[in-house]
mmCIF file of C-alpha atoms and ligand atoms in Angstrom:
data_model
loop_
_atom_site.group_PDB
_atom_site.id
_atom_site.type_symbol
_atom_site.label_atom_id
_atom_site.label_comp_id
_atom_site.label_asym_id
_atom_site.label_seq_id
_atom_site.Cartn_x
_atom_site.Cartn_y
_atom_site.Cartn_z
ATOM 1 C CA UNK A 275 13.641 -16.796 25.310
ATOM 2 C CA UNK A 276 11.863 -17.533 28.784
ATOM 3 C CA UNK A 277 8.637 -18.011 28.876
ATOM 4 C CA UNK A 278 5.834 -18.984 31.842
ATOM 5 C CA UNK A 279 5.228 -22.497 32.533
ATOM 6 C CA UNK A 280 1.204 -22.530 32.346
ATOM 7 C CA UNK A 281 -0.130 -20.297 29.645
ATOM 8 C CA UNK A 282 -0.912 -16.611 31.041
ATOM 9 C CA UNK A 283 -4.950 -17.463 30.297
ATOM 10 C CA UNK A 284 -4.856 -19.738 33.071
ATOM 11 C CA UNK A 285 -3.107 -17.586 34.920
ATOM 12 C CA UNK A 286 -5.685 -15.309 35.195
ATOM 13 C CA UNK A 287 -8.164 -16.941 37.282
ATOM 14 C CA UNK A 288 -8.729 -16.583 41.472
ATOM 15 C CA UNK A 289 -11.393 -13.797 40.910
ATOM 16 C CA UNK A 290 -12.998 -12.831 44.474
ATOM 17 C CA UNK A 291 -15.734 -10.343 44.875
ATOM 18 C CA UNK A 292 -13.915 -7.268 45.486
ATOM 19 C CA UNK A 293 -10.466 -8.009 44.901
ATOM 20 C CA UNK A 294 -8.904 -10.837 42.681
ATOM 21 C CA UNK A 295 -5.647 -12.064 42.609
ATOM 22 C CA UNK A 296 -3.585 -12.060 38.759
ATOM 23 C CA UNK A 297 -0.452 -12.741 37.503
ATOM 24 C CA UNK A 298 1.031 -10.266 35.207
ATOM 25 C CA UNK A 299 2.040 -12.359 32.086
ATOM 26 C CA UNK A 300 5.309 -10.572 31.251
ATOM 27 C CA UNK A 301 7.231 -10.996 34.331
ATOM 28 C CA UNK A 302 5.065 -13.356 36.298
ATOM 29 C CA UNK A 303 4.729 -10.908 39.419
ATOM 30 C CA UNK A 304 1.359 -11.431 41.398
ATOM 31 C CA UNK A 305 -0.831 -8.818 41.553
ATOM 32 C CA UNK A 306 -3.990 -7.807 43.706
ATOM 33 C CA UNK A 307 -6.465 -6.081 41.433
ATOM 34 C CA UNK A 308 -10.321 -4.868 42.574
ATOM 35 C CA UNK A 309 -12.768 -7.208 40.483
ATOM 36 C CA UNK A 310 -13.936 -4.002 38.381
ATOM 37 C CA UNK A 311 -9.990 -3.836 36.418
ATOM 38 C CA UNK A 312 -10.099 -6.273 33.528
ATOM 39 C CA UNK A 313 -7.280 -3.980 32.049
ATOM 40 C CA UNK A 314 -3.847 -3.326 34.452
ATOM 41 C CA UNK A 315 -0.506 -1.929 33.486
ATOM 42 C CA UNK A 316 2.047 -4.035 35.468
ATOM 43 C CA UNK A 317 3.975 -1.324 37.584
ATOM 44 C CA UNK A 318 7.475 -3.239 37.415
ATOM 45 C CA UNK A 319 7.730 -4.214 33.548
ATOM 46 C CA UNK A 320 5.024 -1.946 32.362
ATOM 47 C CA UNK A 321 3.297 -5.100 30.524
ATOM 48 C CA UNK A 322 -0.617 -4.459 29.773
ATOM 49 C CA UNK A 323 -2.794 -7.480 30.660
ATOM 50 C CA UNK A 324 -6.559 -7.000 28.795
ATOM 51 C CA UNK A 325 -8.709 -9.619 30.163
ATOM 52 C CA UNK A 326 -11.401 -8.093 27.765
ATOM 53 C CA UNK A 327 -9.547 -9.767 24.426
ATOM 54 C CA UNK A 328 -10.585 -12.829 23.786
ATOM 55 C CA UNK A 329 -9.178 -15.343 20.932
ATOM 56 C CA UNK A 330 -10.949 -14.919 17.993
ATOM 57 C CA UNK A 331 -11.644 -18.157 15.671
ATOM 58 C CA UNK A 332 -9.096 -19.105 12.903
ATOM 59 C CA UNK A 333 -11.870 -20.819 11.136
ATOM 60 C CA UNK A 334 -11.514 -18.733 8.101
ATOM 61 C CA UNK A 335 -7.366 -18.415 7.933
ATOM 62 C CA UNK A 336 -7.353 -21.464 5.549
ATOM 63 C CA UNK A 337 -9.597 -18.969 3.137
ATOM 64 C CA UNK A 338 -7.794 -15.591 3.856
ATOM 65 C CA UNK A 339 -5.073 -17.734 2.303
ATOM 66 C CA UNK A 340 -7.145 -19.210 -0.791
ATOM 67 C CA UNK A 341 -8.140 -15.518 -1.338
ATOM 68 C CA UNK A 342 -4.697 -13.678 -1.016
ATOM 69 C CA UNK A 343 -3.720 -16.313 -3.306
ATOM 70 C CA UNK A 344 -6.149 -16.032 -6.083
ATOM 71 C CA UNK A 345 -5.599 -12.145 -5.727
ATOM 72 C CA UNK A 346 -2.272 -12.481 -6.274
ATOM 73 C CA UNK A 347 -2.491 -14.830 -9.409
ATOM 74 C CA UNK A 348 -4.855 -11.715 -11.046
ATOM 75 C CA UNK A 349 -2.855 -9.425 -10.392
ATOM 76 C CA UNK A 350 0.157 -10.816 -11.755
ATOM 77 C CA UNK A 351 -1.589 -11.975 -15.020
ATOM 78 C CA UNK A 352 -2.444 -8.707 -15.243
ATOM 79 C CA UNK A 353 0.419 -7.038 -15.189
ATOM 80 C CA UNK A 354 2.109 -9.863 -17.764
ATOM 81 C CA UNK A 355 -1.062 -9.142 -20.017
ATOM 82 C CA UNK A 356 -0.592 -5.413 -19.877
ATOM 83 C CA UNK A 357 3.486 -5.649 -20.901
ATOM 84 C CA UNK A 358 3.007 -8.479 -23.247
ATOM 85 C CA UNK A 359 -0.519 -7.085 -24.997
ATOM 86 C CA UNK A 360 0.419 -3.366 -24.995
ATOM 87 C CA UNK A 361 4.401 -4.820 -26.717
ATOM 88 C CA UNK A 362 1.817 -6.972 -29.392
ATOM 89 C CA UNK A 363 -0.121 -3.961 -30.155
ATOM 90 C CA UNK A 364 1.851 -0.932 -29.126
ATOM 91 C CA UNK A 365 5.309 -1.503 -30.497
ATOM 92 C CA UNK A 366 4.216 -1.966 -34.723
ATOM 93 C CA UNK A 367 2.745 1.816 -34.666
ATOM 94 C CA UNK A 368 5.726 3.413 -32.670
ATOM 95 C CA UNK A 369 8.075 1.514 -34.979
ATOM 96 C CA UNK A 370 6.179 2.359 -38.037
ATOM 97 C CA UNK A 371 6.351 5.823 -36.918
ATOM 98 C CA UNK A 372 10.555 6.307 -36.845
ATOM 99 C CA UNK A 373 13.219 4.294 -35.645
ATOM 100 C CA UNK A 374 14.433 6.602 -32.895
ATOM 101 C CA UNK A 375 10.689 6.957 -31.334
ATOM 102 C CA UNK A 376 10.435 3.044 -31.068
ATOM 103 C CA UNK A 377 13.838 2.700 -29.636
ATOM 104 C CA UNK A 378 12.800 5.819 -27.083
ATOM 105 C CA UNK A 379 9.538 3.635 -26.607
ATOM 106 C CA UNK A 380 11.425 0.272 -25.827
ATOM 107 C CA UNK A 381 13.653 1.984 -23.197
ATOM 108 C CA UNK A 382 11.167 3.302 -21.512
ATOM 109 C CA UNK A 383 9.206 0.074 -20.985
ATOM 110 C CA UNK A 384 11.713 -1.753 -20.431
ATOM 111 C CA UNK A 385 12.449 0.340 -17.423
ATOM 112 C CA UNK A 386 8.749 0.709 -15.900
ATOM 113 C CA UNK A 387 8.624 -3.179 -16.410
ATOM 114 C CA UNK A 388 11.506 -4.247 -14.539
ATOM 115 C CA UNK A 389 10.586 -1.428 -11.777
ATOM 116 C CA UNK A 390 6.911 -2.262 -11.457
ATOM 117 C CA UNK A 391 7.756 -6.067 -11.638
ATOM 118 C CA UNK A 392 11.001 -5.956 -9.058
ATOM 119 C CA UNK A 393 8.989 -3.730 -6.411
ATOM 120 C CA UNK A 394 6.140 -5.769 -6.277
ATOM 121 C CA UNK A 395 7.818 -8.792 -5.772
ATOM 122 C CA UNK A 396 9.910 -7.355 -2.818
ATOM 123 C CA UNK A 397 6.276 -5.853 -1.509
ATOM 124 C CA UNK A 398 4.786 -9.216 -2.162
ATOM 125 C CA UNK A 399 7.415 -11.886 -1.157
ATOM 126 C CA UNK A 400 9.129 -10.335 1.531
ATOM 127 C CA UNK A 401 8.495 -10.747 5.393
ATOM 128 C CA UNK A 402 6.392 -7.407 6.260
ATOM 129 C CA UNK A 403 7.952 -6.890 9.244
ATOM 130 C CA UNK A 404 8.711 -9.070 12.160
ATOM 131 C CA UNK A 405 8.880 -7.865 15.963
ATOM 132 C CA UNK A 406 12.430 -8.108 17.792
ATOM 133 C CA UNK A 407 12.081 -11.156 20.271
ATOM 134 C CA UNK A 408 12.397 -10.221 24.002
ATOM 135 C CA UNK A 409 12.519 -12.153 27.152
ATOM 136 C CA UNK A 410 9.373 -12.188 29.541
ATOM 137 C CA UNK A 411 7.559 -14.472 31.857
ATOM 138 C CA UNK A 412 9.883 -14.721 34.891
ATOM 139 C CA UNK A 413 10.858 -12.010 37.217
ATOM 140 C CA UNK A 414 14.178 -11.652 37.663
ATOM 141 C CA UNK A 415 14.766 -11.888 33.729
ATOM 142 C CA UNK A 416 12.586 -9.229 33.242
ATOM 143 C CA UNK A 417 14.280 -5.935 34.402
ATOM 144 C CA UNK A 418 11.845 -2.649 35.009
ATOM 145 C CA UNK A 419 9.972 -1.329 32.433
ATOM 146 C CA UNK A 420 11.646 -4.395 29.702
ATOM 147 C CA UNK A 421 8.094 -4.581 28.318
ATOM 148 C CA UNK A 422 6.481 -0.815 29.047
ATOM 149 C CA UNK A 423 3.549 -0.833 26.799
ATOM 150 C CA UNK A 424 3.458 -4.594 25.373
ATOM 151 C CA UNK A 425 0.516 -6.930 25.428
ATOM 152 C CA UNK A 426 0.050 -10.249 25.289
ATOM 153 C CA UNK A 427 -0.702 -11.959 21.405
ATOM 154 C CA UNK A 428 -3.046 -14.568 22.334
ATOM 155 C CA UNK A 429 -2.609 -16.204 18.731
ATOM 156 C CA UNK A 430 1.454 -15.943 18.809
ATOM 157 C CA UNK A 431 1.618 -16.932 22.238
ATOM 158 C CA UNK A 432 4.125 -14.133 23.052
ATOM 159 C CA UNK A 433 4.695 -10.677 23.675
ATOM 160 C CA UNK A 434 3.295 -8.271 20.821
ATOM 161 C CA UNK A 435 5.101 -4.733 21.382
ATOM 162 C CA UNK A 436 3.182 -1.039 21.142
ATOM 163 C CA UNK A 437 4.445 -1.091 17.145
ATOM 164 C CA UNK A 438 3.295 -4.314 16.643
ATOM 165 C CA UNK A 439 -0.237 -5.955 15.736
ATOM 166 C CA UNK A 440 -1.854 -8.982 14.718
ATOM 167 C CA UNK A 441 -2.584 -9.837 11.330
ATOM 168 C CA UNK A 442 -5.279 -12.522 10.812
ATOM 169 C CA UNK A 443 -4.618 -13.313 7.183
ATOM 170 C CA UNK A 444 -1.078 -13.398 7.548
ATOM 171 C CA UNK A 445 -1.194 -15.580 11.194
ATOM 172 C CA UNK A 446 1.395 -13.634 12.513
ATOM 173 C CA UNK A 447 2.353 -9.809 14.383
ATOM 174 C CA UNK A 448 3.541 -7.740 11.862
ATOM 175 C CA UNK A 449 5.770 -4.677 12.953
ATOM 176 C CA UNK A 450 4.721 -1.018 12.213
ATOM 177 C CA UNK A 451 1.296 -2.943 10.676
ATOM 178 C CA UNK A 452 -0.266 -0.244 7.748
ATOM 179 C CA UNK A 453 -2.846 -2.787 6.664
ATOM 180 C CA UNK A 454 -3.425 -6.416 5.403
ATOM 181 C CA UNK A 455 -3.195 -5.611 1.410
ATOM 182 C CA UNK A 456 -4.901 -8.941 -0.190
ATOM 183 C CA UNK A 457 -3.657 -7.619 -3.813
ATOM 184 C CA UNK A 458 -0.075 -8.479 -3.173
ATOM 185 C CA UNK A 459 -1.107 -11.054 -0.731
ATOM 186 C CA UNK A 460 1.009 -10.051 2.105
ATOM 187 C CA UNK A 461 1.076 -7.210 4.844
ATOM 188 C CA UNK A 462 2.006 -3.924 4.485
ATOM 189 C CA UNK A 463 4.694 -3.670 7.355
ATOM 190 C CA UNK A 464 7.783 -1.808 8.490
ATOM 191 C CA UNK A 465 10.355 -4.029 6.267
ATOM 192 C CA UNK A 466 8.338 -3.777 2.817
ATOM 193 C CA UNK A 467 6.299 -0.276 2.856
ATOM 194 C CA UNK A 468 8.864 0.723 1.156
ATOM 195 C CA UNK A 469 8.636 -1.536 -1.564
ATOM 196 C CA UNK A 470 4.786 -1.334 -1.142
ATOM 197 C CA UNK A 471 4.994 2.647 -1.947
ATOM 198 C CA UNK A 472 7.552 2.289 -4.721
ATOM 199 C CA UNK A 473 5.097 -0.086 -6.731
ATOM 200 C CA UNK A 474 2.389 1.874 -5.987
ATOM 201 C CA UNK A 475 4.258 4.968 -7.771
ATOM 202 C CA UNK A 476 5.930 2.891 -10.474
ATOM 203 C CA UNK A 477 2.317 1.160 -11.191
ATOM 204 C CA UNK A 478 0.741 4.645 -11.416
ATOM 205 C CA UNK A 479 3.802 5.546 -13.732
ATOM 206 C CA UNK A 480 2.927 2.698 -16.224
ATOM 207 C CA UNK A 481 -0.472 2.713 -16.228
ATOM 208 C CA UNK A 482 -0.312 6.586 -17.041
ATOM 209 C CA UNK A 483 1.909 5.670 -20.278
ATOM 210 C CA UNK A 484 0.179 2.874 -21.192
ATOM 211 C CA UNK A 485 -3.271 5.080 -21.537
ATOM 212 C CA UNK A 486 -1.442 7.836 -23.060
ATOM 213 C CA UNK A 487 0.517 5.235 -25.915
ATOM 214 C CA UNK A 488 -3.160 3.376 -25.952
ATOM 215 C CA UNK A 489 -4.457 6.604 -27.194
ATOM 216 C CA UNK A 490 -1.367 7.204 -29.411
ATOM 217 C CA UNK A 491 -1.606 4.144 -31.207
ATOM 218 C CA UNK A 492 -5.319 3.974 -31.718
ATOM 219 C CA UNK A 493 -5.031 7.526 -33.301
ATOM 220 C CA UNK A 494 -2.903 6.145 -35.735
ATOM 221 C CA UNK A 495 -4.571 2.904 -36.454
ATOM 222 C CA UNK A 496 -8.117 3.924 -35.721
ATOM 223 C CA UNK A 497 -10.700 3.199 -39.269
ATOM 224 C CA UNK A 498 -11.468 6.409 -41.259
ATOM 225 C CA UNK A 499 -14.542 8.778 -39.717
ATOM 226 C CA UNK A 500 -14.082 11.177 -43.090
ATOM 227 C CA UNK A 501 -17.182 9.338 -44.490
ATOM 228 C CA UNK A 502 -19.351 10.283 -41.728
ATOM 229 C CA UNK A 503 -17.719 13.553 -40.611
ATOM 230 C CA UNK A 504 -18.100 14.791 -44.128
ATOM 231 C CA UNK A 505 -22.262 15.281 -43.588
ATOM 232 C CA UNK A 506 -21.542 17.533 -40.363
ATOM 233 C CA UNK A 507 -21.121 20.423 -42.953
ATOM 234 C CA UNK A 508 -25.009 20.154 -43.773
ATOM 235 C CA UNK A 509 -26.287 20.375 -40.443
ATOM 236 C CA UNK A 510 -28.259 23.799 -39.376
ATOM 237 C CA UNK A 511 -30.722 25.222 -37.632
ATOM 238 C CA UNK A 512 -31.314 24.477 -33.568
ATOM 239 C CA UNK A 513 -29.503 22.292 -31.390
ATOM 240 C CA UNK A 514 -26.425 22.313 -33.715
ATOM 241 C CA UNK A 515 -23.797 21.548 -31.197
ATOM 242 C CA UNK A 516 -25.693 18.708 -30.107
ATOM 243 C CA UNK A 517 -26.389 17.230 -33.546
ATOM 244 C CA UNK A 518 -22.786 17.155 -34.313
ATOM 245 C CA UNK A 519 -22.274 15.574 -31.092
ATOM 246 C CA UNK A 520 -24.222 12.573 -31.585
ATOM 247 C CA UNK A 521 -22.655 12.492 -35.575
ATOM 248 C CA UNK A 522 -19.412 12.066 -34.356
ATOM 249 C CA UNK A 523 -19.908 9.565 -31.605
ATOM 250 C CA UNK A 524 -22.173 7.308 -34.441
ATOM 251 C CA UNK A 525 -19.484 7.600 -36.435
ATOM 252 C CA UNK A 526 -17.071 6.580 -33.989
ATOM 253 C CA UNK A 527 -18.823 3.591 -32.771
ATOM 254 C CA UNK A 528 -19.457 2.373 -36.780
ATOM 255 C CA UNK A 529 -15.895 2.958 -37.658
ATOM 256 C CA UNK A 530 -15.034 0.722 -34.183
ATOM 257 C CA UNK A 531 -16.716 -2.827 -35.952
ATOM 258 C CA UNK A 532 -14.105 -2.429 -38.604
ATOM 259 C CA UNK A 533 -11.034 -2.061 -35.619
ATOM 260 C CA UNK A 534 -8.739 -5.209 -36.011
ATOM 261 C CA UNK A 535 -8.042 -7.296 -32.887
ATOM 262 C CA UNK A 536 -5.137 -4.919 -32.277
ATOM 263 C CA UNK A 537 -7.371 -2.276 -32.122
ATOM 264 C CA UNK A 538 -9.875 -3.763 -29.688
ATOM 265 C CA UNK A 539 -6.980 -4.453 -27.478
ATOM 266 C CA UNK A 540 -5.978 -0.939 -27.525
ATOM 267 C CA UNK A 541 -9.411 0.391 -26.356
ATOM 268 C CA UNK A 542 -9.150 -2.821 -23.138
ATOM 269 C CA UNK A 543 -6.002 -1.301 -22.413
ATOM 270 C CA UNK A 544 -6.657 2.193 -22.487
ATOM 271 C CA UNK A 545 -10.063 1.294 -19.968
ATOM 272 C CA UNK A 546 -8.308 -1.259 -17.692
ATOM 273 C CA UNK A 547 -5.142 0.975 -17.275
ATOM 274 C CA UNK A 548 -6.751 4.480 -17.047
ATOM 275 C CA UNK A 549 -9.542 3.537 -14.093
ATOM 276 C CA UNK A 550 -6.825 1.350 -12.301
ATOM 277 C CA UNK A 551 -4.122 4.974 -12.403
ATOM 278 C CA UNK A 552 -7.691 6.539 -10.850
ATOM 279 C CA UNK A 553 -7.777 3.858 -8.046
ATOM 280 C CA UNK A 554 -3.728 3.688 -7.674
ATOM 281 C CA UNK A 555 -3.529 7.752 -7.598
ATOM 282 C CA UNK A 556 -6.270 7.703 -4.706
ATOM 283 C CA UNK A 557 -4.495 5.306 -2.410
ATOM 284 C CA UNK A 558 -1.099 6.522 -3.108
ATOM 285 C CA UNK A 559 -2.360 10.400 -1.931
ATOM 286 C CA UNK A 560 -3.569 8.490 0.727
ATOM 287 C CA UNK A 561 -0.165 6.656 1.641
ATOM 288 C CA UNK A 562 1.497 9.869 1.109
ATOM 289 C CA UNK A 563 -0.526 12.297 3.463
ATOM 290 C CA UNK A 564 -0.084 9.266 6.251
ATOM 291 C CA UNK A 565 3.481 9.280 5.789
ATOM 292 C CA UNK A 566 3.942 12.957 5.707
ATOM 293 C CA UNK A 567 1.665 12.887 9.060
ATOM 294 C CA UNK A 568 3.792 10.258 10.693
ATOM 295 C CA UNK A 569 1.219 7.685 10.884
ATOM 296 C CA UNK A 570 0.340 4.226 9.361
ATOM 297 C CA UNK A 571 -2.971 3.317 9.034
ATOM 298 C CA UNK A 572 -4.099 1.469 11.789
ATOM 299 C CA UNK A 573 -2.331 3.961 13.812
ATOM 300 C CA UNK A 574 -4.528 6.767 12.495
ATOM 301 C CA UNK A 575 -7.804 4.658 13.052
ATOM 302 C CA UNK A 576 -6.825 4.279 16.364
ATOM 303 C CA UNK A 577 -5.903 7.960 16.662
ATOM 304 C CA UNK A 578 -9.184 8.996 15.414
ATOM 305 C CA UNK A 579 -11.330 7.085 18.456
ATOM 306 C CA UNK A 580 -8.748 8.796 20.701
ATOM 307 C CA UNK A 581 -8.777 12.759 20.489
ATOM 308 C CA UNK A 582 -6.021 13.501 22.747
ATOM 309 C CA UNK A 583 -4.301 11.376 21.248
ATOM 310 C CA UNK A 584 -4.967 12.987 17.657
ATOM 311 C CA UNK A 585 -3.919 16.356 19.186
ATOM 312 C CA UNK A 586 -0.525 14.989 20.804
ATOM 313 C CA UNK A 587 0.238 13.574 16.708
ATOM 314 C CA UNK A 588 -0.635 16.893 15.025
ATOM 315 C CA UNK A 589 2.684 18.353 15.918
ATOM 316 C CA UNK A 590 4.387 15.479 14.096
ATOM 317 C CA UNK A 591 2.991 16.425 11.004
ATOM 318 C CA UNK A 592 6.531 17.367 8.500
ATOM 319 C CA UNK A 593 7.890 16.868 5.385
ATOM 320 C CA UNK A 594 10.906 15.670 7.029
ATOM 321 C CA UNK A 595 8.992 11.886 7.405
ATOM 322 C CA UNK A 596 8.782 11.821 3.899
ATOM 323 C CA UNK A 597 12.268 12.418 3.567
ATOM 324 C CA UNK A 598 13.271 9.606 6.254
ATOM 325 C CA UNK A 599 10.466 7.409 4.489
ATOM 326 C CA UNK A 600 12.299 7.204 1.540
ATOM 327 C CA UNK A 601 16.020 7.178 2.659
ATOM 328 C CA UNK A 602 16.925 11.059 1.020
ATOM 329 C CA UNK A 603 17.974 12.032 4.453
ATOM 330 C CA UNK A 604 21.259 11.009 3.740
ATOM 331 C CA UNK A 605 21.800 12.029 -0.662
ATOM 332 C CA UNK A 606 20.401 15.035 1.067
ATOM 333 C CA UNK A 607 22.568 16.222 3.634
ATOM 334 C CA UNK A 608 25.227 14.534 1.219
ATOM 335 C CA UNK A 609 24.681 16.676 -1.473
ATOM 336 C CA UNK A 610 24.086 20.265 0.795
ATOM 337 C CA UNK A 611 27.317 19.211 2.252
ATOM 338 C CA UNK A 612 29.256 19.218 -1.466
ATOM 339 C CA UNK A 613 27.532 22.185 -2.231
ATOM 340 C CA UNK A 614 28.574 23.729 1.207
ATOM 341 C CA UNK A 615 32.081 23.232 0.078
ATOM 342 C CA UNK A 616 32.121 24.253 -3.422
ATOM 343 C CA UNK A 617 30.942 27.379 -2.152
ATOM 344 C CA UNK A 618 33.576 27.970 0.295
ATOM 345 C CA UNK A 619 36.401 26.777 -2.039
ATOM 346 C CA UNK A 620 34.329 30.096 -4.815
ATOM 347 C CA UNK A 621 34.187 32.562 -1.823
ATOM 348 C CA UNK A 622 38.440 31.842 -0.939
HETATM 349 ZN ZN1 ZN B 969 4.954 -7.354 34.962
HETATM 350 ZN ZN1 ZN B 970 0.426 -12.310 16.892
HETATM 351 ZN ZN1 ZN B 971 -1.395 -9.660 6.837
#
């Protein structure tokens, strides 16, 4: 890769008072500009020069990565607590229910486990996304228009193209950049959304059972109300509806002091896994509609300061990105094309 001798920052000095003299970084062509244009498109490799963006400080990089970390760790405790408590507590009722219900039951954890588990790894571990490498800094290397569109990464020291941005936390340009996602302690980018979307729909999955089996088993194991439930028959007169109320939730928290640790873990995992499938549902519908509009999310933040811009992406709005998102394209067409045939070989 070539790059410029002296670092384009120095380059950009020799202001006068109406016109200044600059060097476009990406093929190193000088350029007269008037002293008001801090921001020029170069008209031979199309490179945008922003003397407006200045380096921010990495001070805080060293905690970004202290705090992806410990976010991390959480959230894969978590997830081992969740499998490993809700097998502890979970797997004794099914079982004690029939044989072929616990079986059913094992299979079906055993394959939300290994999806939730795989997907977040490849979300987690996996480069996000990294920008192809292209020559710049010298002219006749750099052909016309090599670099329409690309600015200069001031942290990277090289050229950052119109997909690509900066991520802070991650100290590095990430391509197709959705957001910095300190829960999996990585970027979501164009080589793990994917993966990102896929654990986001497999967590929902589980966390969905998990409440539902939560509720299952606690049915099954919860201590006797009949004591309690028993004096509803002598309540009359006003307020009835809410008198029985308030009987049955007394009677519900009394018979909860006698629940056995099982129990109590039950009622954690019902609460932990039912408000996280609220949270997870909300950001996946999120996800989703950006897909389906063609957009990532710093994309549509930076659509929605620029109107035009918004207008010009409306028409891109299909259910055909959600195909291509998640590679059906292909099985698709694939499968219309069998069909296709079996029909014609029916109709001869
Ligand atoms: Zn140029
Ligand atoms: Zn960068
Ligand atoms: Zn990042």
């Amino acid at each position: 890769m070539a790059s410029s001798s002296s670092s384009p920052e120095e380059q950009y000095g020799n202001e006068a008072t109406d016109n200044y003299e600059t060097t476009c970084w990406g093929c190193g062509l000088r350029v007269m500009l008037p002293s008001c244009a801090s921001v020029f498109k170069c008209g031979w490799c199309g490179a945008i020069t922003d003397h407006n963006k200045k380096k921010h400080d990495e001070k805080c990089f060293g905690w970004r990565v202290l705090r992806d970390r410990c976010f991390l760790s959480v959230v894969m405790v978590f997830m081992f607590f969740v499998i490993l408590g809700g097998v502890w507590a979970i797997y004794p009722v099914v079982f004690s229910v029939s044989l072929l219900w616990g079986i059913f039951h094992s299979i079906i954890t055993t394959i939300l486990s290994i999806a939730t588990i795989s997907f977040f790894s490849l979300a987690a571990f996996r480069c996000a996304g990294t920008p192809p490498n292209i020559l710049w800094g010298s002219y006749p290397t750099v052909g016309k228009g090599d670099l329409d569109n690309y600015r200069f990464c001031h942290y990277c020291l090289k050229p950052k193209s119109p997909r690509a941005h900066h991520c802070r936390s991650c100290g590095k340009c990430i391509l197709d950049m959705d957001h910095h996602c300190p829960f999996i302690g990585n970027c979501v980018g164009a080589a793990n959304h994917y993966s990102f979307i896929c654990f986001i729909i497999s967590a929902v999955l589980s966390t969905n059972y998990v409440s539902i089996m939560a509720v299952y088993s606690s049915w099954h194991m919860w201590p006797p109300l009949s004591h309690t439930l028993g004096r509803l028959k002598g309540i009359t007169g006003r307020d009835v509806a809410w008198r029985i109320m308030n009987e049955i939730f007394i009677a519900f928290l009394r018979s909860a002091l006698f629940l056995s640790s099982r129990g109590l873990l039950l009622l954690y995992l019902f609460i932990a896994s039912f408000s996280l499938q609220i949270g997870l549902s909300v950001l996946l519908w999120q996800q989703l509609s950006l897909i389906y509009e063609g957009k990532t999310y710093l994309s549509n933040l930076s659509s929605q300061e620029d109107n035009e811009e918004e207008e010009e992406e409306e028409e891109k709005k299909d259910c055909q990105n959600l195909v291509r998102f998640f590679g059906l394209q292909y099985s698709v067409s694939r499968f219309l094309s069998i069909f296709h045939v079996t029909r014609k070989r029916h109709d001869t």
